[in-house]
Amino acid sequence: TLSVRTINETVRDELKLDFNRLMLQEAMVLDPEGPLWYRGLVPENQETMSAQLTSILRNFEAERMVVGHTSRTGAIMPYFDGRVLAIDVGISKYYGGRLACLLIENGKTYALHRGTKLELPSRPGEALLSYLREAAALDPSPSPLLGTIGVLEAALSFLSGP
């Protein structure tokens, strides 16, 4: 297992290389399981990865992990009770040009969604639904979050029963 320092130094050094030269070696930055491309902690079923995430965070003495390259909804999304934050919102014009960034202040996490600071929920359910509704209200109509909101509303309705 590599240390965080070694991973950071390796990635930094590889990003300085000419891309053609980089392609000729086994580069961490090109590895689908490497730190720039790994998407395994933003699963459809979080239960299957929870123990692995706990081990990873404990190993690196971290409270949470921030991941990119996982644009699915158009908003910063918390997973695993806020221990994984997926920050790829599709900021490139190609993916919609949505503007958002992650803020961590005094240990609390926020999304700066289209210029408005929204606290990120640490639990799924109604808190997540409320956050997504707030973010959707800031988007030009129709918000890309409407599909996610609909799925979450249906799931919560099903869980609460008739």
PDB file of N, CA, C and O in Angstrom, residues 44 72-73 77 125 128-129 132-133 144-159:
ATOM      1  N   GLU A  44     -24.225   1.970  -6.981  1.00  0.00           N
ATOM      2  CA  GLU A  44     -25.678   1.978  -6.865  1.00  0.00           C
ATOM      3  C   GLU A  44     -26.084   1.433  -5.495  1.00  0.00           C
ATOM      4  O   GLU A  44     -27.019   1.896  -4.895  1.00  0.00           O
ATOM      5  N   ARG A  72     -23.364  12.240 -12.237  1.00  0.00           N
ATOM      6  CA  ARG A  72     -24.597  11.489 -12.455  1.00  0.00           C
ATOM      7  C   ARG A  72     -25.823  12.367 -12.301  1.00  0.00           C
ATOM      8  O   ARG A  72     -26.843  12.097 -12.902  1.00  0.00           O
ATOM      9  N   THR A  73     -25.743  13.372 -11.449  1.00  0.00           N
ATOM     10  CA  THR A  73     -26.953  14.102 -11.099  1.00  0.00           C
ATOM     11  C   THR A  73     -26.926  15.575 -11.449  1.00  0.00           C
ATOM     12  O   THR A  73     -27.975  16.154 -11.671  1.00  0.00           O
ATOM     13  N   MET A  77     -22.892  15.221  -4.548  1.00  0.00           N
ATOM     14  CA  MET A  77     -23.700  14.192  -3.890  1.00  0.00           C
ATOM     15  C   MET A  77     -22.933  13.518  -2.759  1.00  0.00           C
ATOM     16  O   MET A  77     -21.806  13.076  -2.948  1.00  0.00           O
ATOM     17  N   GLY A 125     -32.337  10.056   2.556  1.00  0.00           N
ATOM     18  CA  GLY A 125     -33.730  10.238   2.953  1.00  0.00           C
ATOM     19  C   GLY A 125     -34.193  11.665   2.773  1.00  0.00           C
ATOM     20  O   GLY A 125     -33.828  12.347   1.819  1.00  0.00           O
ATOM     21  N   LEU A 128     -31.599  14.500   2.248  1.00  0.00           N
ATOM     22  CA  LEU A 128     -31.045  14.513   0.893  1.00  0.00           C
ATOM     23  C   LEU A 128     -32.068  15.079  -0.083  1.00  0.00           C
ATOM     24  O   LEU A 128     -31.729  15.883  -0.954  1.00  0.00           O
ATOM     25  N   LEU A 129     -33.314  14.690   0.074  1.00  0.00           N
ATOM     26  CA  LEU A 129     -34.372  15.193  -0.793  1.00  0.00           C
ATOM     27  C   LEU A 129     -34.491  16.713  -0.667  1.00  0.00           C
ATOM     28  O   LEU A 129     -34.599  17.427  -1.669  1.00  0.00           O
ATOM     29  N   LEU A 132     -31.549  18.363  -2.487  1.00  0.00           N
ATOM     30  CA  LEU A 132     -31.699  18.295  -3.939  1.00  0.00           C
ATOM     31  C   LEU A 132     -32.772  19.265  -4.437  1.00  0.00           C
ATOM     32  O   LEU A 132     -32.611  19.884  -5.487  1.00  0.00           O
ATOM     33  N   ARG A 133     -33.840  19.410  -3.684  1.00  0.00           N
ATOM     34  CA  ARG A 133     -34.884  20.367  -4.068  1.00  0.00           C
ATOM     35  C   ARG A 133     -34.342  21.805  -4.033  1.00  0.00           C
ATOM     36  O   ARG A 133     -34.645  22.608  -4.910  1.00  0.00           O
ATOM     37  N   PRO A 144     -31.523  19.445 -14.105  1.00  0.00           N
ATOM     38  CA  PRO A 144     -31.118  18.052 -14.325  1.00  0.00           C
ATOM     39  C   PRO A 144     -31.333  17.187 -13.075  1.00  0.00           C
ATOM     40  O   PRO A 144     -31.233  15.976 -13.139  1.00  0.00           O
ATOM     41  N   LEU A 145     -31.659  17.821 -11.964  1.00  0.00           N
ATOM     42  CA  LEU A 145     -31.866  17.084 -10.711  1.00  0.00           C
ATOM     43  C   LEU A 145     -33.267  16.502 -10.594  1.00  0.00           C
ATOM     44  O   LEU A 145     -33.526  15.681  -9.704  1.00  0.00           O
ATOM     45  N   LEU A 146     -34.178  16.886 -11.470  1.00  0.00           N
ATOM     46  CA  LEU A 146     -35.564  16.450 -11.344  1.00  0.00           C
ATOM     47  C   LEU A 146     -35.718  14.926 -11.397  1.00  0.00           C
ATOM     48  O   LEU A 146     -36.517  14.362 -10.656  1.00  0.00           O
ATOM     49  N   GLY A 147     -34.947  14.275 -12.242  1.00  0.00           N
ATOM     50  CA  GLY A 147     -35.011  12.810 -12.313  1.00  0.00           C
ATOM     51  C   GLY A 147     -34.570  12.165 -11.011  1.00  0.00           C
ATOM     52  O   GLY A 147     -35.230  11.242 -10.506  1.00  0.00           O
ATOM     53  N   THR A 148     -33.475  12.649 -10.454  1.00  0.00           N
ATOM     54  CA  THR A 148     -32.969  12.120  -9.188  1.00  0.00           C
ATOM     55  C   THR A 148     -33.969  12.379  -8.066  1.00  0.00           C
ATOM     56  O   THR A 148     -34.217  11.521  -7.226  1.00  0.00           O
ATOM     57  N   ILE A 149     -34.553  13.559  -8.065  1.00  0.00           N
ATOM     58  CA  ILE A 149     -35.555  13.902  -7.058  1.00  0.00           C
ATOM     59  C   ILE A 149     -36.754  12.958  -7.170  1.00  0.00           C
ATOM     60  O   ILE A 149     -37.249  12.446  -6.163  1.00  0.00           O
ATOM     61  N   GLY A 150     -37.211  12.709  -8.382  1.00  0.00           N
ATOM     62  CA  GLY A 150     -38.349  11.810  -8.593  1.00  0.00           C
ATOM     63  C   GLY A 150     -38.079  10.401  -8.100  1.00  0.00           C
ATOM     64  O   GLY A 150     -38.934   9.780  -7.452  1.00  0.00           O
ATOM     65  N   VAL A 151     -36.902   9.898  -8.387  1.00  0.00           N
ATOM     66  CA  VAL A 151     -36.534   8.548  -7.931  1.00  0.00           C
ATOM     67  C   VAL A 151     -36.487   8.499  -6.408  1.00  0.00           C
ATOM     68  O   VAL A 151     -36.997   7.556  -5.786  1.00  0.00           O
ATOM     69  N   LEU A 152     -35.897   9.509  -5.797  1.00  0.00           N
ATOM     70  CA  LEU A 152     -35.800   9.547  -4.336  1.00  0.00           C
ATOM     71  C   LEU A 152     -37.183   9.693  -3.698  1.00  0.00           C
ATOM     72  O   LEU A 152     -37.484   9.034  -2.695  1.00  0.00           O
ATOM     73  N   GLU A 153     -38.036  10.535  -4.273  1.00  0.00           N
ATOM     74  CA  GLU A 153     -39.396  10.677  -3.747  1.00  0.00           C
ATOM     75  C   GLU A 153     -40.143   9.350  -3.802  1.00  0.00           C
ATOM     76  O   GLU A 153     -40.823   8.972  -2.834  1.00  0.00           O
ATOM     77  N   ALA A 154     -40.022   8.647  -4.921  1.00  0.00           N
ATOM     78  CA  ALA A 154     -40.701   7.355  -5.061  1.00  0.00           C
ATOM     79  C   ALA A 154     -40.176   6.352  -4.050  1.00  0.00           C
ATOM     80  O   ALA A 154     -40.953   5.612  -3.440  1.00  0.00           O
ATOM     81  N   ALA A 155     -38.861   6.322  -3.860  1.00  0.00           N
ATOM     82  CA  ALA A 155     -38.276   5.378  -2.890  1.00  0.00           C
ATOM     83  C   ALA A 155     -38.731   5.689  -1.474  1.00  0.00           C
ATOM     84  O   ALA A 155     -39.077   4.783  -0.712  1.00  0.00           O
ATOM     85  N   LEU A 156     -38.757   6.968  -1.116  1.00  0.00           N
ATOM     86  CA  LEU A 156     -39.190   7.346   0.228  1.00  0.00           C
ATOM     87  C   LEU A 156     -40.668   7.055   0.431  1.00  0.00           C
ATOM     88  O   LEU A 156     -41.086   6.638   1.509  1.00  0.00           O
ATOM     89  N   SER A 157     -41.465   7.266  -0.594  1.00  0.00           N
ATOM     90  CA  SER A 157     -42.890   6.976  -0.525  1.00  0.00           C
ATOM     91  C   SER A 157     -43.114   5.479  -0.328  1.00  0.00           C
ATOM     92  O   SER A 157     -43.945   5.051   0.482  1.00  0.00           O
ATOM     93  N   PHE A 158     -42.354   4.668  -1.075  1.00  0.00           N
ATOM     94  CA  PHE A 158     -42.464   3.215  -0.956  1.00  0.00           C
ATOM     95  C   PHE A 158     -42.072   2.748   0.452  1.00  0.00           C
ATOM     96  O   PHE A 158     -42.735   1.906   1.048  1.00  0.00           O
ATOM     97  N   LEU A 159     -40.991   3.324   0.971  1.00  0.00           N
ATOM     98  CA  LEU A 159     -40.515   2.917   2.303  1.00  0.00           C
ATOM     99  C   LEU A 159     -41.468   3.330   3.422  1.00  0.00           C
ATOM    100  O   LEU A 159     -41.556   2.662   4.443  1.00  0.00           O
TER     101      LEU A 159
END
